[in-house]
Amino acid sequence: MKASDMGDDLEKILITEEEIKQRLAQMAAEIDRDYEGKEILLVGVLRGAIMVMADLARAISTPLEMDWMAVSSYGSGTKSSGVVRILKDLDSDLTGKHVLIVEDIIDSGLTLSWLKTNLASRGPVSVEIATLLRKPEAAKVDVDVKYVGFDIPNEFVIGYGLDYAEKYRNLPFVGTLAPHVYEAVSE
Ligand code: XMP
Ligand code: MG
């Protein structure tokens, strides 16, 4: 899907396809340095992290496995509450593994904070987090995020895996929606 396919539903492009590609390559290089001589288990958080996972994994040279988790945080629509439910658990045993959680976005940080603690209790050697995007609110929660792509303003963003009402995940960039898109749904 291209920007031009969105007509006037697109407000602005925040991070371009090229910027994402370059930043992921830098993150992958950092990861390769940090995990030299080791193997990584990448844990992608469905569904938003699919694009980051696919592109970041392909940029990493360190041997790795990929597994997936789906979680839902209870709460009203766009705000997460910190109470997390596992919808799909990992297939892998984490004993002795170097786990790297891959996320699309950290907002309040509550979901990631819960997930990191949960995975750490399963006997891995290490658990770290890589996220493409981070919002300012995330700083309020004490969750240590080792790899951050971009710090972004506190706006709702779509594209590159991120959805609004399940749409726009297939945009190659990260952007914001025009206000009329939200108004159309609430009417
Ligand atoms: P936390 O617990 O960090 O939750 O508040 C992060 C989750 O909230 C969703 N989220 C967004 N999804 N555009 C989206 O499409 C956004 O701007 C946005 N901010 C937060 C997302 O599911 C993420 O995993
Ligand atoms: Mg997500």
Coordinates of C-alpha atoms and ligand atoms in Angstrom, one line a residue:
M1 CA 0.0 0.0 0.0
K2 CA 1.3 3.4 -0.9
A3 CA 0.6 6.9 0.5
S4 CA -1.3 7.7 -2.7
D5 CA -3.6 4.8 -2.0
M6 CA -4.8 6.5 1.1
G7 CA -6.2 9.7 -0.5
D8 CA -6.8 12.3 2.2
D9 CA -7.0 9.7 5.0
L10 CA -3.2 10.2 5.5
E11 CA -2.4 13.2 7.6
K12 CA 1.4 13.0 7.4
I13 CA 4.3 10.6 7.1
L14 CA 6.3 10.5 10.4
I15 CA 9.0 8.0 9.4
T16 CA 9.7 7.1 5.8
E17 CA 10.4 3.6 4.5
E18 CA 14.0 4.5 3.9
E19 CA 14.5 5.9 7.5
I20 CA 13.0 2.7 8.9
K21 CA 15.3 0.5 6.8
Q22 CA 18.4 2.5 7.8
R23 CA 17.6 2.5 11.5
L24 CA 16.8 -1.2 11.6
A25 CA 20.2 -1.9 9.9
Q26 CA 21.9 0.1 12.7
M27 CA 20.0 -1.7 15.4
A28 CA 20.9 -5.1 13.8
A29 CA 24.6 -4.1 13.8
E30 CA 24.3 -3.2 17.5
I31 CA 22.6 -6.5 18.2
D32 CA 25.3 -8.4 16.3
R33 CA 28.0 -6.8 18.4
D34 CA 26.1 -7.5 21.7
Y35 CA 25.3 -11.1 20.9
E36 CA 28.6 -12.1 19.3
G37 CA 29.3 -15.8 19.7
K38 CA 25.7 -16.4 21.0
E39 CA 22.4 -17.4 19.5
I40 CA 19.2 -15.3 19.8
L41 CA 15.6 -16.3 20.2
L42 CA 13.6 -13.4 18.7
V43 CA 10.1 -13.2 20.3
G44 CA 7.7 -11.2 18.1
V45 CA 4.6 -9.7 19.7
L46 CA 1.6 -10.3 17.4
R47 CA 0.3 -8.6 15.4
G48 CA 2.0 -5.2 15.3
A49 CA 5.5 -6.5 15.3
I50 CA 5.3 -8.6 12.1
M51 CA 7.0 -6.0 9.9
V52 CA 9.7 -5.1 12.4
M53 CA 10.4 -8.8 13.0
A54 CA 10.6 -9.6 9.3
D55 CA 13.0 -6.7 8.5
L56 CA 15.1 -6.7 11.7
A57 CA 15.6 -10.5 11.5
R58 CA 16.8 -10.3 8.0
A59 CA 19.3 -7.6 8.9
I60 CA 20.8 -9.6 11.8
S61 CA 23.8 -11.9 11.1
T62 CA 23.8 -13.7 14.4
P63 CA 22.2 -17.1 14.3
L64 CA 18.6 -16.8 15.5
E65 CA 15.3 -18.5 16.0
M66 CA 11.9 -16.8 15.8
D67 CA 8.9 -17.4 17.9
W68 CA 5.7 -15.5 18.4
M69 CA 3.4 -14.4 21.2
A70 CA 0.0 -12.8 21.2
V71 CA -1.1 -10.8 24.2
S72 CA -4.0 -8.6 24.9
S73 CA -4.0 -5.9 27.6
Y74 CA -7.4 -5.3 29.2
G75 CA -8.5 -1.7 29.1
S76 CA -10.6 0.7 27.2
G77 CA -9.8 0.7 23.4
T78 CA -6.5 2.6 23.0
K79 CA -5.3 2.7 26.6
S80 CA -3.6 -0.4 28.1
S81 CA -4.2 -1.2 31.7
G82 CA -1.2 -3.4 32.5
V83 CA -3.4 -6.4 33.0
V84 CA -2.2 -8.8 30.3
R85 CA -3.7 -12.0 29.0
I86 CA -1.8 -14.4 26.8
L87 CA -3.8 -15.2 23.7
K88 CA -1.0 -17.3 22.0
D89 CA 2.0 -18.5 24.0
L90 CA 5.4 -19.3 22.7
D91 CA 6.2 -22.8 21.3
S92 CA 9.8 -22.6 22.5
D93 CA 11.3 -23.6 25.8
L94 CA 13.3 -20.6 27.1
T95 CA 15.7 -22.5 29.3
G96 CA 19.2 -21.3 28.5
K97 CA 18.1 -19.0 25.7
H98 CA 19.0 -15.4 25.0
V99 CA 15.6 -13.9 24.4
L100 CA 15.1 -10.7 22.5
I101 CA 11.5 -9.4 22.5
V102 CA 10.6 -7.5 19.3
E103 CA 7.9 -4.9 19.5
D104 CA 6.4 -2.3 17.2
I105 CA 5.7 0.3 19.7
I106 CA 5.9 1.0 23.4
D107 CA 3.3 3.4 24.7
S108 CA 2.7 3.2 28.5
G109 CA 5.2 0.4 28.7
L110 CA 2.9 -1.7 30.8
T111 CA 2.5 -4.5 28.3
L112 CA 6.3 -4.9 27.8
S113 CA 7.0 -4.6 31.5
W114 CA 4.6 -7.5 32.2
L115 CA 6.0 -9.5 29.2
K116 CA 9.6 -9.1 30.2
T117 CA 8.9 -10.3 33.8
N118 CA 6.8 -13.2 32.5
L119 CA 9.5 -14.4 30.0
A120 CA 12.3 -13.8 32.6
S121 CA 10.6 -16.3 34.9
R122 CA 11.0 -19.1 32.4
G123 CA 14.7 -19.7 32.8
P124 CA 16.3 -17.8 30.0
V125 CA 19.9 -16.6 30.3
S126 CA 18.8 -13.1 29.3
V127 CA 15.8 -11.1 28.2
E128 CA 16.1 -7.8 26.3
I129 CA 13.7 -5.7 24.3
A130 CA 13.9 -4.1 20.8
T131 CA 11.2 -1.8 19.7
L132 CA 10.9 0.3 16.5
L133 CA 9.0 3.1 18.2
R134 CA 8.7 4.5 21.7
K135 CA 6.3 7.2 23.0
P136 CA 7.2 9.6 25.8
E137 CA 4.8 8.0 28.3
A138 CA 7.0 4.8 28.2
A139 CA 9.6 6.6 30.2
K140 CA 7.3 6.6 33.2
V141 CA 7.4 2.9 33.6
D142 CA 10.6 1.2 34.8
V143 CA 11.2 -1.0 31.8
D144 CA 14.6 -1.3 30.4
V145 CA 14.5 -1.2 26.6
K146 CA 17.9 -2.0 25.1
Y147 CA 17.2 -1.1 21.4
V148 CA 14.9 1.7 20.4
G149 CA 14.4 2.7 16.8
F150 CA 12.7 6.1 17.1
D151 CA 11.3 8.2 19.9
I152 CA 8.1 9.7 18.6
P153 CA 5.6 12.3 19.9
N154 CA 2.5 11.2 21.8
E155 CA 0.3 10.7 18.7
F156 CA -1.6 7.7 17.4
V157 CA 0.4 6.2 14.6
I158 CA -0.3 3.7 11.9
G159 CA 1.6 1.7 9.2
Y160 CA 4.5 -0.7 9.2
G161 CA 2.5 -3.2 11.2
L162 CA 0.5 -0.7 13.3
D163 CA -3.2 -0.6 12.6
Y164 CA -6.3 1.5 13.1
A165 CA -9.3 -0.8 13.3
E166 CA -7.0 -3.5 11.7
K167 CA -6.2 -1.4 8.7
Y168 CA -3.1 0.3 7.4
R169 CA -0.7 -2.4 8.7
N170 CA 0.6 -2.9 5.2
L171 CA 1.9 0.7 4.7
P172 CA 5.7 0.7 4.3
F173 CA 6.0 3.9 6.5
V174 CA 4.8 5.2 9.8
G175 CA 2.3 8.0 9.7
T176 CA -0.7 9.6 11.3
L177 CA -4.4 9.6 10.1
A178 CA -6.5 12.6 9.3
P179 CA -9.0 13.5 12.0
H180 CA -12.0 12.7 9.7
V181 CA -11.0 9.0 9.7
Y182 CA -11.6 8.7 13.4
E183 CA -14.8 10.8 13.2
A184 CA -16.2 8.5 10.6
V185 CA -16.0 5.5 13.0
S186 CA -17.4 7.1 16.1
E187 CA -20.5 8.4 14.2
Ligands
XMP1 P1 1.6 -0.2 26.2 O1 1.3 -1.2 27.3 O2 3.0 0.1 26.1 O3 0.9 -0.9 25.0 O4 0.8 1.1 26.5 C1 1.5 -0.8 23.7 C2 0.5 -1.4 22.7 O5 -0.5 -0.4 22.5 C3 -0.8 -0.3 21.2 N1 -0.5 1.1 20.7 C4 -0.6 1.6 19.5 N2 -1.0 1.0 18.3 N3 -0.7 3.0 17.1 C5 -1.1 1.7 17.2 O6 -1.5 1.2 16.1 C6 -0.3 3.7 18.2 O7 0.1 4.8 18.1 C7 -0.2 2.9 19.4 N4 0.2 3.2 20.7 C8 0.0 2.1 21.4 C9 0.1 -1.3 20.5 O8 -0.7 -2.5 20.3 C10 1.2 -1.6 21.4 O9 1.7 -2.9 21.3
MG2 MG 1.7 -4.4 19.5

